[in-house]
Amino acid sequence: MAFSGVVSVQPVTEEEYASSFAEYMSRCESEYAAMKELSGMLAEDMSGREIEMLLVGPGTGHFENDLMNTILPAHGVRVNGVVAFEPNPAHVAPLSQVMSQWQCSTVLHPEYFGAGSNLSGRLFDVVLFVHSCYIMPQKIRSDLMANALRVLKPDGRIVIYNQCEGDEHGHDQLVECNRHFLQFLDFGDGAPYADHNVTAETMQAEFSRAMPDVTWSIKRVVSGLDVSGVISDPHGAAAADLLTFIFSTRTRSLPQELQRQMSSWLISAATPDQTIRHPSAMLIGQPSSSGCACVPLSGIHHAAA
């Protein structure tokens, strides 16, 4: 019988989110490959250049390390300097260790990036956000983009890695699952820790309204999310952690029938290789007056195997 009614829920804590995110990370190999492919497109567009980069909320720097040490050098892009703002105290030490391996000057600020951040007039070719924008309320996102624009060189770009609405095969099924079951969840005056309603397309519309002098374009790569843990044990710890990541609330605290329907939704959506559709996207913002060629909006590629 279909679940009916609305359940009052609390958003996950930072610790609960970290645990659920670890399960998600163990299941997103295809998405990681897609992100590297997107980065290769970005690097190819900047081939032969020397650049300065600003990283906003890079976490532990796991993906940025691949970008700095492998992807950009492979396309002849030389990074002369990196400045990072990371407010999570748990991430600062590992990020500092990662950044020490980069062959350029690095500065790490253990704080939020904002209008008052002291950059001593420094400007950047790339301001990078990697899967952090859906954790921010809309007002903070728009303010951050405006602050990023202020420190961007005239021919620079804001680069945001994020989920998207879908690809040539259909809707993003993680986003679709989230939207379907949110009708049963009431966060009260709060909000989900991570809002998976936020996609590259919703941000493109949001930022275009807030910053009409910036052109926002999207590049997409087909990828999937491994849901084999849910299929093999719909009521197990791996399934609970993945569902907690998708809905940003402790799913084990939900009514059992609702938990069952969430797991069943993912199982029904899964392909024979036990994945659901979860394409990766790169949203790029460039000042319209720069005259730079922007990444085509309609571009869709397939992640390398």
mmCIF file of N, CA and C in Angstrom, residues 69-119:
data_model
loop_
_atom_site.group_PDB
_atom_site.id
_atom_site.type_symbol
_atom_site.label_atom_id
_atom_site.label_comp_id
_atom_site.label_asym_id
_atom_site.label_seq_id
_atom_site.Cartn_x
_atom_site.Cartn_y
_atom_site.Cartn_z
ATOM 1 N N ASN A 69 47.208 17.931 -10.361
ATOM 2 C CA ASN A 69 48.394 17.113 -10.628
ATOM 3 C C ASN A 69 48.341 16.340 -11.937
ATOM 4 N N THR A 70 47.150 16.147 -12.480
ATOM 5 C CA THR A 70 47.029 15.295 -13.668
ATOM 6 C C THR A 70 46.315 15.989 -14.825
ATOM 7 N N ILE A 71 45.092 16.438 -14.602
ATOM 8 C CA ILE A 71 44.240 16.875 -15.707
ATOM 9 C C ILE A 71 44.740 18.167 -16.340
ATOM 10 N N LEU A 72 44.991 19.192 -15.548
ATOM 11 C CA LEU A 72 45.454 20.466 -16.113
ATOM 12 C C LEU A 72 46.831 20.333 -16.767
ATOM 13 N N PRO A 73 47.834 19.703 -16.105
ATOM 14 C CA PRO A 73 49.143 19.552 -16.762
ATOM 15 C C PRO A 73 49.074 18.779 -18.076
ATOM 16 N N ALA A 74 48.169 17.792 -18.152
ATOM 17 C CA ALA A 74 48.054 16.990 -19.380
ATOM 18 C C ALA A 74 47.608 17.826 -20.568
ATOM 19 N N HIS A 75 46.974 18.968 -20.309
ATOM 20 C CA HIS A 75 46.510 19.850 -21.383
ATOM 21 C C HIS A 75 47.351 21.122 -21.482
ATOM 22 N N GLY A 76 48.521 21.100 -20.873
ATOM 23 C CA GLY A 76 49.433 22.238 -20.990
ATOM 24 C C GLY A 76 48.996 23.470 -20.229
ATOM 25 N N VAL A 77 48.159 23.281 -19.203
ATOM 26 C CA VAL A 77 47.731 24.413 -18.373
ATOM 27 C C VAL A 77 48.629 24.482 -17.153
ATOM 28 N N ARG A 78 49.256 25.619 -16.963
ATOM 29 C CA ARG A 78 50.152 25.802 -15.812
ATOM 30 C C ARG A 78 49.452 26.659 -14.763
ATOM 31 N N VAL A 79 49.334 26.114 -13.558
ATOM 32 C CA VAL A 79 48.739 26.859 -12.453
ATOM 33 C C VAL A 79 49.862 27.513 -11.661
ATOM 34 N N ASN A 80 49.863 28.837 -11.627
ATOM 35 C CA ASN A 80 50.907 29.559 -10.900
ATOM 36 C C ASN A 80 50.595 29.739 -9.429
ATOM 37 N N GLY A 81 49.301 29.795 -9.096
ATOM 38 C CA GLY A 81 48.941 30.009 -7.709
ATOM 39 C C GLY A 81 47.521 29.579 -7.418
ATOM 40 N N VAL A 82 47.286 29.122 -6.181
ATOM 41 C CA VAL A 82 45.959 28.694 -5.738
ATOM 42 C C VAL A 82 45.677 29.294 -4.365
ATOM 43 N N VAL A 83 44.497 29.849 -4.220
ATOM 44 C CA VAL A 83 43.998 30.289 -2.920
ATOM 45 C C VAL A 83 42.743 29.481 -2.628
ATOM 46 N N ALA A 84 42.643 28.937 -1.412
ATOM 47 C CA ALA A 84 41.486 28.124 -1.037
ATOM 48 C C ALA A 84 40.852 28.665 0.240
ATOM 49 N N PHE A 85 39.508 28.626 0.265
ATOM 50 C CA PHE A 85 38.742 28.956 1.465
ATOM 51 C C PHE A 85 37.961 27.710 1.875
ATOM 52 N N GLU A 86 38.286 27.153 3.047
ATOM 53 C CA GLU A 86 37.617 25.956 3.538
ATOM 54 C C GLU A 86 37.231 26.157 5.006
ATOM 55 N N PRO A 87 35.915 26.326 5.295
ATOM 56 C CA PRO A 87 35.498 26.648 6.659
ATOM 57 C C PRO A 87 35.369 25.457 7.604
ATOM 58 N N ASN A 88 35.306 24.236 7.074
ATOM 59 C CA ASN A 88 35.112 23.068 7.938
ATOM 60 C C ASN A 88 36.429 22.684 8.609
ATOM 61 N N PRO A 89 36.524 22.802 9.939
ATOM 62 C CA PRO A 89 37.788 22.502 10.627
ATOM 63 C C PRO A 89 38.298 21.089 10.376
ATOM 64 N N ALA A 90 37.381 20.145 10.189
ATOM 65 C CA ALA A 90 37.795 18.760 9.958
ATOM 66 C C ALA A 90 38.489 18.573 8.612
ATOM 67 N N HIS A 91 38.247 19.499 7.688
ATOM 68 C CA HIS A 91 38.818 19.366 6.351
ATOM 69 C C HIS A 91 40.138 20.121 6.173
ATOM 70 N N VAL A 92 40.424 21.039 7.073
ATOM 71 C CA VAL A 92 41.561 21.941 6.866
ATOM 72 C C VAL A 92 42.894 21.197 6.834
ATOM 73 N N ALA A 93 43.125 20.309 7.799
ATOM 74 C CA ALA A 93 44.412 19.596 7.852
ATOM 75 C C ALA A 93 44.646 18.721 6.625
ATOM 76 N N PRO A 94 43.684 17.856 6.238
ATOM 77 C CA PRO A 94 43.931 17.052 5.029
ATOM 78 C C PRO A 94 44.040 17.905 3.765
ATOM 79 N N LEU A 95 43.288 18.989 3.691
ATOM 80 C CA LEU A 95 43.395 19.869 2.522
ATOM 81 C C LEU A 95 44.764 20.513 2.462
ATOM 82 N N SER A 96 45.256 20.946 3.615
ATOM 83 C CA SER A 96 46.593 21.554 3.662
ATOM 84 C C SER A 96 47.658 20.571 3.184
ATOM 85 N N GLN A 97 47.521 19.315 3.589
ATOM 86 C CA GLN A 97 48.477 18.295 3.167
ATOM 87 C C GLN A 97 48.417 18.074 1.659
ATOM 88 N N VAL A 98 47.193 18.028 1.110
ATOM 89 C CA VAL A 98 47.025 17.849 -0.333
ATOM 90 C C VAL A 98 47.625 19.033 -1.089
ATOM 91 N N MET A 99 47.334 20.246 -0.647
ATOM 92 C CA MET A 99 47.809 21.439 -1.347
ATOM 93 C C MET A 99 49.331 21.556 -1.317
ATOM 94 N N SER A 100 49.958 20.978 -0.295
ATOM 95 C CA SER A 100 51.425 21.031 -0.209
ATOM 96 C C SER A 100 52.096 20.233 -1.317
ATOM 97 N N GLN A 101 51.324 19.373 -2.001
ATOM 98 C CA GLN A 101 51.868 18.550 -3.088
ATOM 99 C C GLN A 101 51.788 19.245 -4.445
ATOM 100 N N TRP A 102 51.173 20.402 -4.510
ATOM 101 C CA TRP A 102 50.973 21.083 -5.777
ATOM 102 C C TRP A 102 52.184 21.928 -6.132
ATOM 103 N N GLN A 103 52.521 21.943 -7.392
ATOM 104 C CA GLN A 103 53.723 22.639 -7.870
ATOM 105 C C GLN A 103 53.419 24.103 -8.183
ATOM 106 N N CYS A 104 52.934 24.822 -7.171
ATOM 107 C CA CYS A 104 52.626 26.235 -7.329
ATOM 108 C C CYS A 104 52.514 26.853 -5.939
ATOM 109 N N SER A 105 52.387 28.159 -5.888
ATOM 110 C CA SER A 105 52.184 28.803 -4.597
ATOM 111 C C SER A 105 50.754 28.531 -4.127
ATOM 112 N N THR A 106 50.585 28.282 -2.832
ATOM 113 C CA THR A 106 49.258 27.978 -2.289
ATOM 114 C C THR A 106 49.023 28.761 -1.004
ATOM 115 N N VAL A 107 47.777 29.185 -0.822
ATOM 116 C CA VAL A 107 47.354 29.851 0.407
ATOM 117 C C VAL A 107 46.026 29.246 0.822
ATOM 118 N N LEU A 108 45.929 28.810 2.081
ATOM 119 C CA LEU A 108 44.706 28.210 2.588
ATOM 120 C C LEU A 108 44.140 29.066 3.716
ATOM 121 N N HIS A 109 42.900 29.524 3.530
ATOM 122 C CA HIS A 109 42.193 30.291 4.551
ATOM 123 C C HIS A 109 41.160 29.374 5.211
ATOM 124 N N PRO A 110 41.291 29.068 6.510
ATOM 125 C CA PRO A 110 40.320 28.194 7.187
ATOM 126 C C PRO A 110 39.063 28.965 7.603
ATOM 127 N N GLU A 111 38.332 29.445 6.622
ATOM 128 C CA GLU A 111 37.180 30.317 6.876
ATOM 129 C C GLU A 111 36.286 30.342 5.646
ATOM 130 N N TYR A 112 35.109 30.961 5.796
ATOM 131 C CA TYR A 112 34.203 31.141 4.669
ATOM 132 C C TYR A 112 34.724 32.229 3.736
ATOM 133 N N PHE A 113 34.469 32.047 2.449
ATOM 134 C CA PHE A 113 34.765 33.075 1.463
ATOM 135 C C PHE A 113 33.586 34.033 1.387
ATOM 136 N N GLY A 114 33.870 35.341 1.450
ATOM 137 C CA GLY A 114 32.789 36.313 1.411
ATOM 138 C C GLY A 114 33.261 37.665 0.944
ATOM 139 N N ALA A 115 32.364 38.636 1.009
ATOM 140 C CA ALA A 115 32.678 39.981 0.529
ATOM 141 C C ALA A 115 33.843 40.592 1.295
ATOM 142 N N GLY A 116 34.001 40.204 2.573
ATOM 143 C CA GLY A 116 35.068 40.776 3.385
ATOM 144 C C GLY A 116 36.380 40.019 3.332
ATOM 145 N N SER A 117 36.449 38.960 2.531
ATOM 146 C CA SER A 117 37.687 38.165 2.455
ATOM 147 C C SER A 117 38.821 39.000 1.878
ATOM 148 N N ASN A 118 39.965 38.946 2.539
ATOM 149 C CA ASN A 118 41.114 39.759 2.141
ATOM 150 C C ASN A 118 41.971 39.004 1.127
ATOM 151 N N LEU A 119 41.892 39.429 -0.114
ATOM 152 C CA LEU A 119 42.707 38.825 -1.178
ATOM 153 C C LEU A 119 43.737 39.807 -1.712
#
